[in-house]
Amino acid sequence: MSGTLYGVGLGPGDPELITRRAARLIESAEIICYPSLAGGESLARAIAADLIPATAREIRIDVPMTRDRAPAQAAYDTGAAGIAQALENGQDVVCLCEGDPFFYGSFMYLFARLRGRFDVQVVPGVTSLTACAAVAAMPLTARNEVMTVLPGPLPDDILRTHLRAADTLVVMKVGRHLPRLRTLLDSEGLLAAATYVERATLGAERVLPLADAPDDAPYFSMILIAKGADPWL
Amino acid sequence: MSGTLYGVGLGPGDPELITRRAARLIESAEIICYPSLAGGESLARAIAADLIPATAREIRIDVPMTRDRAPAQAAYDTGAAGIAQALENGQDVVCLCEGDPFFYGSFMYLFARLRGRFDVQVVPGVTSLTACAAVAAMPLTARNEVMTVLPGPLPDDILRTHLRAADTLVVMKVGRHLPRLRTLLDSEGLLAAATYVERATLGAERVLPLADAPDDAPYFSMILIAKGADPWL
C-alpha cells in the first residue's frame, strides 16, 4: 500500500492564515518536503516552522535560480524521486507550498512528476491575491465583474489587451518590472486606480498608490487595479 | 473607543479550510453577523457553526433574492445600522463570509457602508477558485500564464473576448447558464479542455468533463479551462 502525497497550501505568509486542515496535516507529518530558492532559507518552511514536528524527516528541494530551466527541472526530478521512494514504502509525504499549490505554486512541479503513480491530495490555501486585497482594504470583484491576473514580466502588448478588457486587474511578480508597468498603466489612464502592495502578511508590509511606489520593488509585490467605483453597494 | 469590524473569510465550505486566524476570531466573538438568502439557512453560519460560542449575540441579515436590487440594499442598510450601534458601544463584530470577503463576497456590502467610520479588518479566506482546482486535480496557472475569472451570466461576446485572450479561464456562477456556456466553449474549440466542478468541498461534490455535465447545474458550480499542456514541468 503506497502512501499519500499531500500538496498543502500555506497561504500568503502569516502562519495564522494557514488553514486548520493544513495545520493538522503538518503537525502529524512523518515526512515534510519543501523547496528553497538558490540555497537560501525556505519561505515555505519558515511559514510552517511552528507546526513541523521535531521528529519529521525533511526533504529539501534546492531550486537553482537560473534563466535556463534545466537545472531547476533536474532539482525537481531528484526531489520527486526521493518522495516516490517514501510513498512506495507506504509513508505519507506532506509538501509545503506558499499560497495555493495550483495558483503559481511550486507544488505543480512535483504534481506533474508524481500524479497517476500515487494518490495525491491538494489542500487549497489563501492566495496572495486576496491577501493583498485584504491588506489594501480594496474589494476585488462583485456581481458580474471580470478579473484578470497578469504576470508583470509579460510584454506590454499582451498586458494592454487585458488591461482594457477586464474590470479588475491584478499584476503579480512585479519586482524590477515596476517602472515599465507604471508607465504602461499611466498611458492606459489607469494609474490613479492602481494600488501597490508589498510583502502582504509577511511583515513590514506596505500599501501605496502605485504613483508613489519605489522603482526597486521586491519580488513579493503586486499591483491591484479596480475600475469599478463602489460597484458592490 | 469604538469596536473593530472583522470581515472574516470562511473558505469554500469545508470547515477544515477555515484559517487559524478566522477560527480564533469566531471562537472569541461576542457578536457574530452573517447573511442568509431569501429566508433560508445561512451557508456562512453553517460553515462556522462548530466555532460560534453559545454566548455570542447573532445578527442575521436576511437578503431577499429579487431582480430589483433595492430590497437587498435595504437589508444591508438595516444590518449595517445594527452593526454600527454595536461598534459604537465599543463591541467588536465578526462578520462571516463564504470564500473570501473581497472576491465576490457578501462582506463587501457591509464594508461599503461602514468603512471610514470604523476600524475594519479583513481576514482573507480560501476562494472557491482554488478549492475547485484542488478538487479537480487541475493546476490553474504557472510561470507567466494569464488567468481570467468570468461570471457565467455575462453575454457571449464579452465571454468570447476573454476566452480567446487568457491561458486559464474560470467561469463562476454557472447554474442555469450551463447549456449556453457549453455551446459557446464548443464553438471556441475549448470544450475538451473544460472541466465542470460542482459543490467543491461542500459535500456531494462532483467533477466531470464539461461535455458530460448536467444541464441543470446548481448555483455552486464552476467551469475550469486550462489551455496549457503541462506547462509547469
Short mmCIF file of N, CA and C in Angstrom, two decimals, chain A residues 42-180:
data_model
loop_
_atom_site.label_atom_id
_atom_site.label_comp_id
_atom_site.label_asym_id
_atom_site.label_seq_id
_atom_site.Cartn_x
_atom_site.Cartn_y
_atom_site.Cartn_z
N SER A 42 14.13 28.46 3.17
CA SER A 42 12.86 28.12 2.52
C SER A 42 11.75 28.95 3.13
N LEU A 43 11.08 29.78 2.32
CA LEU A 43 9.96 30.58 2.83
C LEU A 43 8.84 29.66 3.30
N ALA A 44 8.57 28.61 2.51
CA ALA A 44 7.50 27.68 2.89
C ALA A 44 7.78 27.08 4.27
N ARG A 45 9.03 26.64 4.49
CA ARG A 45 9.35 26.05 5.79
C ARG A 45 9.23 27.08 6.90
N ALA A 46 9.62 28.33 6.62
CA ALA A 46 9.55 29.39 7.63
C ALA A 46 8.09 29.65 8.04
N ILE A 47 7.18 29.64 7.08
CA ILE A 47 5.77 29.90 7.39
C ILE A 47 5.21 28.83 8.32
N ALA A 48 5.61 27.58 8.06
CA ALA A 48 5.06 26.44 8.80
C ALA A 48 5.91 26.01 9.99
N ALA A 49 6.99 26.74 10.26
CA ALA A 49 8.01 26.26 11.21
C ALA A 49 7.43 25.79 12.54
N ASP A 50 6.48 26.55 13.10
CA ASP A 50 5.97 26.22 14.44
C ASP A 50 5.17 24.93 14.46
N LEU A 51 4.79 24.44 13.29
CA LEU A 51 3.94 23.25 13.22
C LEU A 51 4.71 21.97 12.91
N ILE A 52 5.92 22.10 12.43
CA ILE A 52 6.66 20.92 11.96
C ILE A 52 7.18 20.11 13.15
N PRO A 53 6.82 18.81 13.23
CA PRO A 53 7.28 18.01 14.37
C PRO A 53 8.80 17.85 14.34
N ALA A 54 9.40 17.86 15.52
CA ALA A 54 10.86 17.69 15.60
C ALA A 54 11.30 16.34 15.03
N THR A 55 10.38 15.38 15.06
CA THR A 55 10.71 14.03 14.62
C THR A 55 10.57 13.85 13.11
N ALA A 56 10.01 14.84 12.40
CA ALA A 56 9.75 14.65 10.96
C ALA A 56 11.06 14.62 10.17
N ARG A 57 11.09 13.74 9.19
CA ARG A 57 12.20 13.78 8.24
C ARG A 57 11.90 14.87 7.23
N GLU A 58 12.91 15.64 6.85
CA GLU A 58 12.69 16.76 5.94
C GLU A 58 13.40 16.55 4.62
N ILE A 59 12.65 16.67 3.53
CA ILE A 59 13.22 16.60 2.18
C ILE A 59 13.23 18.02 1.63
N ARG A 60 14.41 18.54 1.42
CA ARG A 60 14.54 19.92 0.93
C ARG A 60 14.91 19.87 -0.54
N ILE A 61 14.17 20.62 -1.36
CA ILE A 61 14.47 20.69 -2.79
C ILE A 61 15.09 22.06 -3.06
N ASP A 62 16.38 22.05 -3.33
CA ASP A 62 17.10 23.32 -3.54
C ASP A 62 17.01 23.69 -5.02
N VAL A 63 16.21 24.71 -5.32
CA VAL A 63 15.92 25.06 -6.71
C VAL A 63 16.86 26.18 -7.16
N PRO A 64 17.72 25.91 -8.14
CA PRO A 64 18.62 26.98 -8.62
C PRO A 64 17.81 28.04 -9.37
N MET A 65 18.22 29.30 -9.23
CA MET A 65 17.54 30.41 -9.91
C MET A 65 18.32 30.76 -11.17
N THR A 66 18.08 30.03 -12.23
CA THR A 66 18.80 30.26 -13.48
C THR A 66 17.79 30.55 -14.59
N ARG A 67 18.23 31.29 -15.60
CA ARG A 67 17.35 31.56 -16.72
C ARG A 67 17.01 30.25 -17.44
N ASP A 68 18.03 29.42 -17.63
CA ASP A 68 17.83 28.08 -18.19
C ASP A 68 17.01 27.25 -17.20
N ARG A 69 15.95 26.58 -17.69
CA ARG A 69 15.09 25.85 -16.76
C ARG A 69 15.59 24.45 -16.40
N ALA A 70 16.58 23.96 -17.17
CA ALA A 70 17.03 22.58 -16.95
C ALA A 70 17.53 22.31 -15.53
N PRO A 71 18.34 23.18 -14.93
CA PRO A 71 18.82 22.89 -13.56
C PRO A 71 17.67 22.79 -12.54
N ALA A 72 16.68 23.67 -12.66
CA ALA A 72 15.53 23.59 -11.74
C ALA A 72 14.74 22.31 -11.99
N GLN A 73 14.58 21.94 -13.27
CA GLN A 73 13.88 20.69 -13.58
C GLN A 73 14.61 19.48 -12.99
N ALA A 74 15.94 19.50 -13.07
CA ALA A 74 16.72 18.40 -12.50
C ALA A 74 16.54 18.33 -10.99
N ALA A 75 16.46 19.51 -10.34
CA ALA A 75 16.26 19.53 -8.88
C ALA A 75 14.91 18.92 -8.52
N TYR A 76 13.88 19.24 -9.30
CA TYR A 76 12.55 18.66 -9.03
C TYR A 76 12.53 17.17 -9.37
N ASP A 77 13.27 16.76 -10.38
CA ASP A 77 13.38 15.32 -10.69
C ASP A 77 13.95 14.57 -9.49
N THR A 78 15.03 15.09 -8.93
CA THR A 78 15.67 14.45 -7.77
C THR A 78 14.72 14.45 -6.57
N GLY A 79 14.08 15.60 -6.32
CA GLY A 79 13.14 15.69 -5.21
C GLY A 79 11.99 14.70 -5.36
N ALA A 80 11.45 14.62 -6.58
CA ALA A 80 10.33 13.71 -6.84
C ALA A 80 10.75 12.26 -6.64
N ALA A 81 11.98 11.93 -7.00
CA ALA A 81 12.46 10.55 -6.82
C ALA A 81 12.52 10.21 -5.33
N GLY A 82 12.99 11.14 -4.52
CA GLY A 82 13.06 10.92 -3.07
C GLY A 82 11.67 10.75 -2.47
N ILE A 83 10.75 11.57 -2.93
CA ILE A 83 9.36 11.47 -2.45
C ILE A 83 8.75 10.13 -2.88
N ALA A 84 8.99 9.75 -4.13
CA ALA A 84 8.43 8.49 -4.65
C ALA A 84 8.89 7.30 -3.82
N GLN A 85 10.15 7.32 -3.43
CA GLN A 85 10.69 6.23 -2.62
C GLN A 85 9.94 6.12 -1.29
N ALA A 86 9.71 7.26 -0.64
CA ALA A 86 8.98 7.25 0.63
C ALA A 86 7.55 6.77 0.43
N LEU A 87 6.88 7.23 -0.63
CA LEU A 87 5.50 6.82 -0.89
C LEU A 87 5.44 5.32 -1.15
N GLU A 88 6.41 4.80 -1.90
CA GLU A 88 6.44 3.36 -2.19
C GLU A 88 6.64 2.54 -0.91
N ASN A 89 7.31 3.14 0.07
CA ASN A 89 7.49 2.48 1.36
C ASN A 89 6.25 2.59 2.25
N GLY A 90 5.19 3.21 1.71
CA GLY A 90 3.95 3.30 2.47
C GLY A 90 3.86 4.52 3.36
N GLN A 91 4.82 5.43 3.24
CA GLN A 91 4.78 6.63 4.08
C GLN A 91 4.08 7.77 3.35
N ASP A 92 3.34 8.59 4.09
CA ASP A 92 2.75 9.80 3.52
C ASP A 92 3.81 10.90 3.48
N VAL A 93 3.68 11.78 2.50
CA VAL A 93 4.61 12.92 2.38
C VAL A 93 3.78 14.20 2.29
N VAL A 94 4.11 15.17 3.14
CA VAL A 94 3.43 16.46 3.15
C VAL A 94 4.35 17.50 2.50
N CYS A 95 3.92 18.00 1.33
CA CYS A 95 4.71 19.01 0.62
C CYS A 95 4.17 20.39 0.93
N LEU A 96 5.03 21.26 1.42
CA LEU A 96 4.63 22.62 1.78
C LEU A 96 4.73 23.53 0.56
N CYS A 97 3.78 24.43 0.44
CA CYS A 97 3.75 25.33 -0.72
C CYS A 97 3.20 26.68 -0.29
N GLU A 98 3.94 27.75 -0.53
CA GLU A 98 3.43 29.09 -0.24
C GLU A 98 2.14 29.32 -1.03
N GLY A 99 1.23 30.11 -0.47
CA GLY A 99 -0.01 30.45 -1.17
C GLY A 99 -0.85 29.22 -1.41
N ASP A 100 -1.26 29.02 -2.63
CA ASP A 100 -2.07 27.87 -3.04
C ASP A 100 -1.26 27.00 -4.01
N PRO A 101 -1.32 25.68 -3.85
CA PRO A 101 -0.47 24.81 -4.68
C PRO A 101 -0.69 24.96 -6.19
N PHE A 102 -1.92 25.26 -6.60
CA PHE A 102 -2.24 25.28 -8.04
C PHE A 102 -2.36 26.69 -8.61
N PHE A 103 -1.97 27.70 -7.83
CA PHE A 103 -2.01 29.09 -8.30
C PHE A 103 -0.57 29.61 -8.26
N TYR A 104 0.16 29.43 -9.33
CA TYR A 104 1.58 29.78 -9.44
C TYR A 104 2.39 29.10 -8.33
N GLY A 105 1.98 27.89 -7.92
CA GLY A 105 2.62 27.24 -6.78
C GLY A 105 3.71 26.27 -7.20
N SER A 106 4.72 26.14 -6.33
CA SER A 106 5.84 25.25 -6.62
C SER A 106 5.41 23.78 -6.63
N PHE A 107 4.31 23.46 -5.96
CA PHE A 107 3.91 22.06 -5.88
C PHE A 107 3.56 21.48 -7.25
N MET A 108 3.18 22.33 -8.19
CA MET A 108 2.82 21.82 -9.52
C MET A 108 3.96 21.04 -10.17
N TYR A 109 5.18 21.41 -9.86
CA TYR A 109 6.32 20.71 -10.46
C TYR A 109 6.46 19.29 -9.92
N LEU A 110 6.07 19.09 -8.67
CA LEU A 110 6.06 17.74 -8.11
C LEU A 110 4.82 16.98 -8.57
N PHE A 111 3.69 17.68 -8.62
CA PHE A 111 2.44 17.07 -9.07
C PHE A 111 2.60 16.50 -10.47
N ALA A 112 3.24 17.26 -11.35
CA ALA A 112 3.41 16.82 -12.74
C ALA A 112 4.27 15.55 -12.82
N ARG A 113 5.15 15.38 -11.85
CA ARG A 113 6.05 14.22 -11.87
C ARG A 113 5.48 12.99 -11.16
N LEU A 114 4.50 13.18 -10.27
CA LEU A 114 4.09 12.06 -9.41
C LEU A 114 2.62 11.64 -9.55
N ARG A 115 1.80 12.48 -10.19
CA ARG A 115 0.38 12.14 -10.31
C ARG A 115 0.22 10.90 -11.20
N GLY A 116 -0.87 10.21 -10.98
CA GLY A 116 -1.08 8.98 -11.73
C GLY A 116 -0.42 7.81 -11.04
N ARG A 117 0.81 7.95 -10.63
CA ARG A 117 1.54 6.86 -9.94
C ARG A 117 1.12 6.74 -8.48
N PHE A 118 0.70 7.84 -7.87
CA PHE A 118 0.39 7.83 -6.43
C PHE A 118 -0.90 8.59 -6.17
N ASP A 119 -1.49 8.32 -5.00
CA ASP A 119 -2.64 9.11 -4.55
C ASP A 119 -2.14 10.50 -4.15
N VAL A 120 -2.70 11.53 -4.77
CA VAL A 120 -2.28 12.91 -4.48
C VAL A 120 -3.49 13.69 -3.99
N GLN A 121 -3.34 14.38 -2.88
CA GLN A 121 -4.40 15.25 -2.39
C GLN A 121 -3.87 16.67 -2.23
N VAL A 122 -4.63 17.61 -2.75
CA VAL A 122 -4.22 19.01 -2.69
C VAL A 122 -5.10 19.76 -1.70
N VAL A 123 -4.47 20.48 -0.79
CA VAL A 123 -5.20 21.31 0.18
C VAL A 123 -5.04 22.76 -0.26
N PRO A 124 -6.15 23.38 -0.70
CA PRO A 124 -6.03 24.76 -1.19
C PRO A 124 -5.65 25.72 -0.07
N GLY A 125 -5.03 26.82 -0.43
CA GLY A 125 -4.62 27.81 0.56
C GLY A 125 -5.08 29.20 0.17
N VAL A 126 -4.96 30.13 1.09
CA VAL A 126 -5.26 31.54 0.80
C VAL A 126 -4.19 32.04 -0.18
N THR A 127 -4.62 32.68 -1.26
CA THR A 127 -3.65 33.18 -2.23
C THR A 127 -3.17 34.59 -1.85
N SER A 128 -2.02 34.97 -2.40
CA SER A 128 -1.51 36.34 -2.20
C SER A 128 -2.47 37.36 -2.80
N LEU A 129 -3.23 36.93 -3.78
CA LEU A 129 -4.23 37.76 -4.44
C LEU A 129 -5.22 38.36 -3.45
N THR A 130 -5.92 37.53 -2.72
CA THR A 130 -6.92 38.07 -1.79
C THR A 130 -6.26 38.59 -0.52
N ALA A 131 -5.05 38.09 -0.20
CA ALA A 131 -4.33 38.65 0.95
C ALA A 131 -3.96 40.10 0.68
N CYS A 132 -3.50 40.40 -0.53
CA CYS A 132 -3.16 41.78 -0.89
C CYS A 132 -4.41 42.66 -0.86
N ALA A 133 -5.51 42.15 -1.37
CA ALA A 133 -6.76 42.91 -1.36
C ALA A 133 -7.18 43.24 0.07
N ALA A 134 -7.03 42.25 0.97
CA ALA A 134 -7.41 42.47 2.38
C ALA A 134 -6.52 43.54 3.01
N VAL A 135 -5.21 43.44 2.78
CA VAL A 135 -4.26 44.38 3.36
C VAL A 135 -4.50 45.79 2.81
N ALA A 136 -4.86 45.88 1.53
CA ALA A 136 -5.10 47.18 0.89
C ALA A 136 -6.52 47.69 1.14
N ALA A 137 -7.34 46.90 1.84
CA ALA A 137 -8.75 47.26 2.07
C ALA A 137 -9.43 47.60 0.76
N MET A 138 -9.23 46.73 -0.23
CA MET A 138 -9.68 47.01 -1.58
C MET A 138 -10.42 45.81 -2.17
N PRO A 139 -11.76 45.90 -2.23
CA PRO A 139 -12.53 44.80 -2.82
C PRO A 139 -12.09 44.53 -4.25
N LEU A 140 -12.05 43.25 -4.62
CA LEU A 140 -11.60 42.89 -5.97
C LEU A 140 -12.75 42.83 -6.96
N THR A 141 -13.72 41.96 -6.68
CA THR A 141 -14.79 41.74 -7.66
C THR A 141 -16.13 41.54 -6.97
N ALA A 142 -17.15 42.11 -7.57
CA ALA A 142 -18.52 41.91 -7.10
C ALA A 142 -19.39 41.57 -8.31
N ARG A 143 -20.52 40.97 -8.00
CA ARG A 143 -21.52 40.67 -9.03
C ARG A 143 -20.94 40.07 -10.31
N ASN A 144 -21.12 40.72 -11.45
CA ASN A 144 -20.66 40.13 -12.71
C ASN A 144 -19.38 40.77 -13.25
N GLU A 145 -18.52 41.20 -12.34
CA GLU A 145 -17.25 41.79 -12.78
C GLU A 145 -16.24 40.70 -13.18
N VAL A 146 -15.42 41.07 -14.13
CA VAL A 146 -14.39 40.16 -14.66
C VAL A 146 -13.04 40.55 -14.07
N MET A 147 -12.29 39.57 -13.60
CA MET A 147 -10.96 39.82 -13.05
C MET A 147 -9.90 39.04 -13.83
N THR A 148 -8.81 39.72 -14.17
CA THR A 148 -7.71 39.03 -14.84
C THR A 148 -6.43 39.17 -14.01
N VAL A 149 -5.72 38.05 -13.90
CA VAL A 149 -4.45 38.02 -13.19
C VAL A 149 -3.32 38.00 -14.21
N LEU A 150 -2.41 38.98 -14.10
CA LEU A 150 -1.37 39.17 -15.10
C LEU A 150 0.02 39.09 -14.48
N PRO A 151 0.88 38.21 -14.96
CA PRO A 151 2.27 38.27 -14.51
C PRO A 151 2.97 39.50 -15.12
N GLY A 152 3.63 40.29 -14.26
CA GLY A 152 4.27 41.52 -14.69
C GLY A 152 5.33 41.37 -15.78
N PRO A 153 6.05 40.25 -15.84
CA PRO A 153 7.10 40.13 -16.87
C PRO A 153 6.55 40.06 -18.30
N LEU A 154 5.25 39.88 -18.50
CA LEU A 154 4.71 39.78 -19.86
C LEU A 154 4.93 41.09 -20.63
N PRO A 155 5.02 41.00 -21.96
CA PRO A 155 5.24 42.21 -22.77
C PRO A 155 4.02 43.13 -22.75
N ASP A 156 4.27 44.41 -23.02
CA ASP A 156 3.23 45.43 -22.91
C ASP A 156 2.00 45.14 -23.76
N ASP A 157 2.17 44.62 -24.97
CA ASP A 157 1.01 44.45 -25.85
C ASP A 157 0.02 43.42 -25.30
N ILE A 158 0.55 42.37 -24.70
CA ILE A 158 -0.35 41.37 -24.08
C ILE A 158 -1.03 41.99 -22.85
N LEU A 159 -0.24 42.67 -22.03
CA LEU A 159 -0.82 43.30 -20.84
C LEU A 159 -1.91 44.29 -21.23
N ARG A 160 -1.66 45.09 -22.26
CA ARG A 160 -2.59 46.15 -22.65
C ARG A 160 -3.96 45.58 -23.04
N THR A 161 -3.96 44.49 -23.79
CA THR A 161 -5.23 43.85 -24.20
C THR A 161 -6.08 43.52 -22.97
N HIS A 162 -5.43 42.92 -21.98
CA HIS A 162 -6.18 42.52 -20.78
C HIS A 162 -6.57 43.73 -19.94
N LEU A 163 -5.68 44.71 -19.86
CA LEU A 163 -5.99 45.91 -19.06
C LEU A 163 -7.26 46.58 -19.57
N ARG A 164 -7.47 46.52 -20.88
CA ARG A 164 -8.65 47.15 -21.46
C ARG A 164 -9.92 46.31 -21.30
N ALA A 165 -9.74 45.00 -21.21
CA ALA A 165 -10.91 44.11 -21.28
C ALA A 165 -11.56 43.82 -19.92
N ALA A 166 -10.75 43.74 -18.85
CA ALA A 166 -11.29 43.29 -17.57
C ALA A 166 -11.68 44.48 -16.68
N ASP A 167 -12.52 44.20 -15.66
CA ASP A 167 -12.93 45.23 -14.71
C ASP A 167 -11.91 45.39 -13.60
N THR A 168 -11.32 44.25 -13.20
CA THR A 168 -10.32 44.24 -12.13
C THR A 168 -9.07 43.55 -12.64
N LEU A 169 -7.91 44.15 -12.39
CA LEU A 169 -6.64 43.58 -12.84
C LEU A 169 -5.73 43.41 -11.64
N VAL A 170 -5.06 42.29 -11.62
CA VAL A 170 -4.06 42.05 -10.58
C VAL A 170 -2.77 41.71 -11.29
N VAL A 171 -1.73 42.51 -11.05
CA VAL A 171 -0.44 42.24 -11.67
C VAL A 171 0.48 41.63 -10.62
N MET A 172 0.90 40.38 -10.87
CA MET A 172 1.76 39.63 -9.95
C MET A 172 3.21 39.77 -10.40
N LYS A 173 4.13 39.32 -9.53
CA LYS A 173 5.56 39.24 -9.89
C LYS A 173 6.05 40.57 -10.44
N VAL A 174 5.74 41.65 -9.75
CA VAL A 174 6.06 42.99 -10.23
C VAL A 174 7.56 43.25 -10.24
N GLY A 175 8.18 43.15 -9.06
CA GLY A 175 9.63 43.30 -8.92
C GLY A 175 10.23 44.40 -9.78
N ARG A 176 11.26 44.05 -10.52
CA ARG A 176 12.01 45.06 -11.30
C ARG A 176 11.22 45.59 -12.49
N HIS A 177 10.07 45.01 -12.77
CA HIS A 177 9.25 45.49 -13.88
C HIS A 177 8.42 46.72 -13.50
N LEU A 178 8.48 47.15 -12.26
CA LEU A 178 7.58 48.21 -11.80
C LEU A 178 7.63 49.49 -12.65
N PRO A 179 8.79 50.05 -12.96
CA PRO A 179 8.78 51.31 -13.74
C PRO A 179 8.06 51.15 -15.09
N ARG A 180 8.33 50.04 -15.78
CA ARG A 180 7.66 49.80 -17.06
C ARG A 180 6.16 49.66 -16.89
#
